[in-house]
C-alpha atoms as one frame of an Amber mdcrd trajectory, in Angstrom:
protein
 -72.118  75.260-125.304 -69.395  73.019-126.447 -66.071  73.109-125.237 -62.515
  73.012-126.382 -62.478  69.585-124.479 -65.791  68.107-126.639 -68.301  68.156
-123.478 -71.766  69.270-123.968 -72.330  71.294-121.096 -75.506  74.356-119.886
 -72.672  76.563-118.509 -72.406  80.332-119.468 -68.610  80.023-119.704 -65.810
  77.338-120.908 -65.133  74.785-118.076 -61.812  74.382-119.819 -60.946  78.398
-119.934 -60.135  78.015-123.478 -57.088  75.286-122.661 -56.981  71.937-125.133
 -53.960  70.223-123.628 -52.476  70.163-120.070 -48.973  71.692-121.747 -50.809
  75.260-121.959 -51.690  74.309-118.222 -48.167  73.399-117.243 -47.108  77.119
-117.218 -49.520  78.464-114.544 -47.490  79.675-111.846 -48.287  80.067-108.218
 -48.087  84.104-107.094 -45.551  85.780-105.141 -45.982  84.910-101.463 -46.876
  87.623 -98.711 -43.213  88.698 -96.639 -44.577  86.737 -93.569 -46.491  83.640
 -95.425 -44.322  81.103 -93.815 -44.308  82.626 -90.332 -48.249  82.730 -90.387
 -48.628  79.877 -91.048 -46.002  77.869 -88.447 -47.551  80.004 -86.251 -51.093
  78.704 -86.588 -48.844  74.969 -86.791 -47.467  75.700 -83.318 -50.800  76.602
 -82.130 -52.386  73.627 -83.224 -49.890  71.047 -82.332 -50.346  71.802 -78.352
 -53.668  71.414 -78.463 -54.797  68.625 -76.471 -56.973  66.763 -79.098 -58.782
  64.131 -76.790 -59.563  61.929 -78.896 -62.916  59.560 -78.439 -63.289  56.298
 -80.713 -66.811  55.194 -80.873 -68.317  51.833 -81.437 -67.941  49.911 -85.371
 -70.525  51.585 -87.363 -69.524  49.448 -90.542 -67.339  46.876 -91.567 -66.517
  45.895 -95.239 -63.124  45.396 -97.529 -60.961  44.513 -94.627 -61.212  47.622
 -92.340 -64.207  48.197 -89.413 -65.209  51.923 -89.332 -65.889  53.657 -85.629
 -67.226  56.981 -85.045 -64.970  59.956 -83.619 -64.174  62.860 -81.656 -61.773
  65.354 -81.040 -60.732  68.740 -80.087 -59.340  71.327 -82.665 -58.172  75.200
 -82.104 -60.085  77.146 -80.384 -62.056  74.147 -77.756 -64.138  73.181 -80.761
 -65.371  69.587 -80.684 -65.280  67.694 -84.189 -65.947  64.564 -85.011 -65.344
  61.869 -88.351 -64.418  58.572 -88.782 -61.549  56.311 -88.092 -61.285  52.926
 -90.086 -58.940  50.443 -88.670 -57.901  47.152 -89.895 -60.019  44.176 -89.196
 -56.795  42.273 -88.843 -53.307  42.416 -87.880 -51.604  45.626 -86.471 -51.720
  49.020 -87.956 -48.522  49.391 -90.367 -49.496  52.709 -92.053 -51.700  55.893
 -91.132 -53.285  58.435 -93.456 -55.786  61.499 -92.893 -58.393  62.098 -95.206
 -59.858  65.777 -96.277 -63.670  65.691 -97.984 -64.610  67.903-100.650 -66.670
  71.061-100.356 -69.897  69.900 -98.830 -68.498  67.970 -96.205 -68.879  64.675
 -95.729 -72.268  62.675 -94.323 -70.326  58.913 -94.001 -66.525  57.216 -94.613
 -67.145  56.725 -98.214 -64.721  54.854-100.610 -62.453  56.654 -98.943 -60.737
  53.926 -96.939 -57.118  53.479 -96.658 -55.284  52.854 -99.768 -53.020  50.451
 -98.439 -52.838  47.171 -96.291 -52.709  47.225 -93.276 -53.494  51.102 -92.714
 -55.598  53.349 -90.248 -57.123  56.270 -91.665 -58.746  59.047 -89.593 -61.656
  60.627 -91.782 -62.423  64.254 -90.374 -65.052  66.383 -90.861 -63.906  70.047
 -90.439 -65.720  73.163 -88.787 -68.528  73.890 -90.640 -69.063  70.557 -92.615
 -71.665  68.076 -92.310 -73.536  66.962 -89.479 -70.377  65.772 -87.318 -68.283
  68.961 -88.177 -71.040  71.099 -86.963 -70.194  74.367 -85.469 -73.063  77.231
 -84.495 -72.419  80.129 -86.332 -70.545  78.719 -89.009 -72.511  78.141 -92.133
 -72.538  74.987 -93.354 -73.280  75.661 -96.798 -70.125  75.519 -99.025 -71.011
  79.308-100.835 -71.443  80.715 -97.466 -68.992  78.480 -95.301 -66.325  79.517
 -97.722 -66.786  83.629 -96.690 -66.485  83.079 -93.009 -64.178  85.399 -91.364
 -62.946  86.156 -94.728 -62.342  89.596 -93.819 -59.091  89.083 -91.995 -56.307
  86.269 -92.106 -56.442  85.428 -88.129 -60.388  85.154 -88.271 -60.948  83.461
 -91.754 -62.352  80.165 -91.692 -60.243  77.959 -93.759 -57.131  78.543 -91.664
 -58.972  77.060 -88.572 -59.908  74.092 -91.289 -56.042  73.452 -91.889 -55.999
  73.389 -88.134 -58.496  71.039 -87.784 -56.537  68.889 -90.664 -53.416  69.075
 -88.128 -55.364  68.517 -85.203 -57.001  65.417 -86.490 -53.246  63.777 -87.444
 -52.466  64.151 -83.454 -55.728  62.623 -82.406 -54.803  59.459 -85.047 -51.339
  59.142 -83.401 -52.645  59.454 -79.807 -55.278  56.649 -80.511 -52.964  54.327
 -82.540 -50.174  53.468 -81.022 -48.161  51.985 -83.698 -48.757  55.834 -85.301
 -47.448  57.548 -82.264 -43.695  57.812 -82.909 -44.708  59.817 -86.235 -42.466
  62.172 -87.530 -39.536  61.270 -84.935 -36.321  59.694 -86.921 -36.619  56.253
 -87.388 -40.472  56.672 -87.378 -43.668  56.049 -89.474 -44.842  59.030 -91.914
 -48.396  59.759 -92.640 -50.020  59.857 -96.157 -52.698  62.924 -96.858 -55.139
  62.058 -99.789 -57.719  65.394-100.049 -60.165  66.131-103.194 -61.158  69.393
-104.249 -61.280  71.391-100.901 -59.576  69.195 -99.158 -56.949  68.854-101.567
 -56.542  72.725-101.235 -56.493  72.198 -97.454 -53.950  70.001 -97.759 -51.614
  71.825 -99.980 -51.952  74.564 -97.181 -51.284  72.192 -94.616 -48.639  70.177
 -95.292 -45.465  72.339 -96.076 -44.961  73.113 -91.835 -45.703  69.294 -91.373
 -42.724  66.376 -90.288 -45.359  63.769 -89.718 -46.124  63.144 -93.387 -44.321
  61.444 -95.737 -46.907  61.594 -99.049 -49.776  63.263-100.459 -51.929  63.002
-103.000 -54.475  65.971-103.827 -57.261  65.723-106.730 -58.526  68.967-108.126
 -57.352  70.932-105.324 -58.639  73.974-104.864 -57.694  77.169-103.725 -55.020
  77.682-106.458 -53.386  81.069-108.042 -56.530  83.122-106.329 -55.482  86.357
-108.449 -55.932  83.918-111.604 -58.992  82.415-110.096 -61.143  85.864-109.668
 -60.936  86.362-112.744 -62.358  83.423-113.987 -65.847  82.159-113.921 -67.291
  79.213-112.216 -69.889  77.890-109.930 -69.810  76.846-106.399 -67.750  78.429
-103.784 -65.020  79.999-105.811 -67.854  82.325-107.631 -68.948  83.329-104.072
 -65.507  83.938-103.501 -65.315  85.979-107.251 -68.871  87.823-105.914 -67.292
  89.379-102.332 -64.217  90.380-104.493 -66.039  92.087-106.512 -68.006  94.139
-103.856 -64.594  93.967-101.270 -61.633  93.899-103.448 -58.988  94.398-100.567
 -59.965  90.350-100.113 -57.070  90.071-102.069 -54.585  90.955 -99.304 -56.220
  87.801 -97.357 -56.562  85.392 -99.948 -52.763  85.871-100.451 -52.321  83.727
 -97.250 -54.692  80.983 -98.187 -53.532  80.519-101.856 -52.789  76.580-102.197
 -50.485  77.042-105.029 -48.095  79.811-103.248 -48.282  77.030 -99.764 -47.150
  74.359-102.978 -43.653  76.402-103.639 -42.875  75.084-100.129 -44.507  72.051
-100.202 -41.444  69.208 -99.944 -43.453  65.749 -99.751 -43.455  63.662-102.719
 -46.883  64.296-103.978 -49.411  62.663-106.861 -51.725  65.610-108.218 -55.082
  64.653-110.481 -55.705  67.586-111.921 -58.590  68.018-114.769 -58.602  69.734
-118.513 -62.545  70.434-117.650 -63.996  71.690-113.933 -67.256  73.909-114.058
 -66.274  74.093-110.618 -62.514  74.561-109.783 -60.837  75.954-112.837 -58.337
  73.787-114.013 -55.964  76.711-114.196 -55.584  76.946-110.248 -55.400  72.998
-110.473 -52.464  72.878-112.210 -51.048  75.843-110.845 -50.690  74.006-106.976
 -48.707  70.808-109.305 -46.707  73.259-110.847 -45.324  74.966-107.956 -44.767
  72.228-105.700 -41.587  72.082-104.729 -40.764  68.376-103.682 -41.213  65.311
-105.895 -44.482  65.406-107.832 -46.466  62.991-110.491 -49.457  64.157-112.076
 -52.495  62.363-113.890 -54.160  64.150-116.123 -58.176  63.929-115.559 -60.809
  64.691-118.085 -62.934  66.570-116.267 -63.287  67.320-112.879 -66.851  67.980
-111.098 -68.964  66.901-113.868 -69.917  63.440-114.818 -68.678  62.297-118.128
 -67.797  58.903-120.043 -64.731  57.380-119.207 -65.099  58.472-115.199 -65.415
  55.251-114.081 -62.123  54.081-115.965 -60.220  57.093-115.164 -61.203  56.758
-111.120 -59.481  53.209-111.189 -56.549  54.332-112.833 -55.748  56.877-110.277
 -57.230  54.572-107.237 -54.281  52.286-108.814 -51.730  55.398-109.244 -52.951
  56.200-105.266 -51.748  52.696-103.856 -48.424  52.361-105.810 -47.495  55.803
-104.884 -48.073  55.445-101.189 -46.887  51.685-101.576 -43.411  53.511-102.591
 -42.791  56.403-100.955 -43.922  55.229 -97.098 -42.285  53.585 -94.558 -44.215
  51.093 -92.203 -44.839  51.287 -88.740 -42.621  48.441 -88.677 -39.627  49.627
 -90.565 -40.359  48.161 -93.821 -41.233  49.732 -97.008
């Protein structure tokens, strides 16, 4: 089947939802927020910010492009033990600090995703549920199973405790850095989120209740206009998501609490969104639904396609792996005062 966006594709619906250019995008809005959204949610903030994360750093696992890479714990809501990476500069003192979210799948090693700037720490998490070192018994680790945990209420549904562990990971890279511990006092460092897919979503949930962040950037969040999104097909998580709706509908009520674009109307940081015309797997109406609500400063670059390989990926990566360090270049203060 061929698209409105000219990609051959085996899917039984349009990856681009019948859009040809990101202005018919630009007028998704975000849905009306639930009376007690924001107290939810600095509720679960509160809760997370006394726990006492305990953080372990390994030994170097890897070293390459400036940074060495150790293994690491910590403790999130609820006692649970995680564990990620944290890369720290080879050289020199730690002048920035950033947390990292993985897509849906987890993450099985650091990546390209190192810090985007010189100079910077960067605490690489894997949350409940997610790979080998975010492994939690009972919790599925498959992303179309993970993804319905606890869905059935808004205190036991699994992707709050994920924000958590988001949270909880930024206090166990301030309590192991010390040049990052004094963030979000005045006169102190800010922290830069970068998240893809889900954990772009995650991070549009998290971020609005946070003072230790100065930047974002999310790519093809997730978790965007859910009202819009069950009625639109896909594969991946958000059709398991579309399947329990169908078969449950009062989901609704709780996906009203986890909808990325409604946490975006009170989302404040100056953040980059790369949001795609094309996404078999995260419809690009949700995308640009989160960009279009947030409420702070906000750039967007415009992706082909999102979740699907296609020519011109390799060019379009660079331009936004360029976009990613000017933006955090300009919008974060050192650890040592300077911009």
């Amino acid at each position: 089947m061929a698209s409105p966006v000219a990609f051959a594709h085996d899917f039984p619906f349009d990856p681009a939802y019948g859009c040809t250019a990101p202005e018919q995008l630009l007028r998704v809005p975000a849905p009306p927020a639930p009376a007690d959204f924001e107290a939810f949610w600095r509720d679960r903030y509160a809760r997370a910010r006394a726990v006492s994360t305990r953080p372990v750093l390994g030994p170097v696992e890897e070293e390459r492009e400036g940074v060495r890479i150790h293994g690491i714990t910590y403790t999130s809501v609820g006692g649970v033990r995680l564990g990620g990476w944290l890369a720290l500069p080879a050289e020199g003192p730690v002048r920035y600090g950033f947390v990292v979210g993985h897509g849906y799948g987890g993450r099985k090693e650091p990546g390209r995703d190192l810090p985007p700037l010189p100079g910077a720490a960067a605490i690489l998490p894997c949350v409940r549920g997610m790979g080998e070192r975010g492994r939690v018994d009972s919790i599925p680790d498959l992303a179309d199973e993970h993804v319905l945990y606890g869905i059935g209420s808004r205190d036991s549904y699994v992707i709050g405790e994920c924000v958590a562990d988001l949270w909880c990971a930024a206090s166990a890279l301030t309590e192991l850095v010390p040049e990052l511990a004094g963030a979000g006092r005045p006169g102190g460092p800010r922290l830069g989120y970068l998240g893809e897919s889900f954990g772009g979503g995650l991070g549009a949930l998290a971020l609005p209740w946070e003072s230790r962040f100065g930047a974002a950037q999310l790519t093809v969040p997730t978790f965007g206009n859910h009202p819009l999104r069950l009625t639109l097909p896909c594969v991946g998580s958000g059709e398991a998501v579309r399947a329990y709706h169908r078969e449950h509908p009062q989901v609704a009520d709780v996906l009203r609490y986890f909808d990325a674009a409604t946490a975006a109307t009170r989302l404040e940081l100056p953040t980059l969104v790369a949001a795609a015309l094309f996404d078999p797997s995260v419809p690009p109406p949700g995308q640009f639904a989160v960009y279009n609500a947030l409420a702070g400063e906000r750039e967007l670059q415009v992706l082909s396609a999102g979740h699907f390989p296609y020519r011109g990926m390799t060019a379009e990566a660079a331009e936004l792996d360029a976009n990613r360090t000017r933006f955090f270049g300009e919008r974060l203060t050192a650890a040592d005062g300077s911009a």
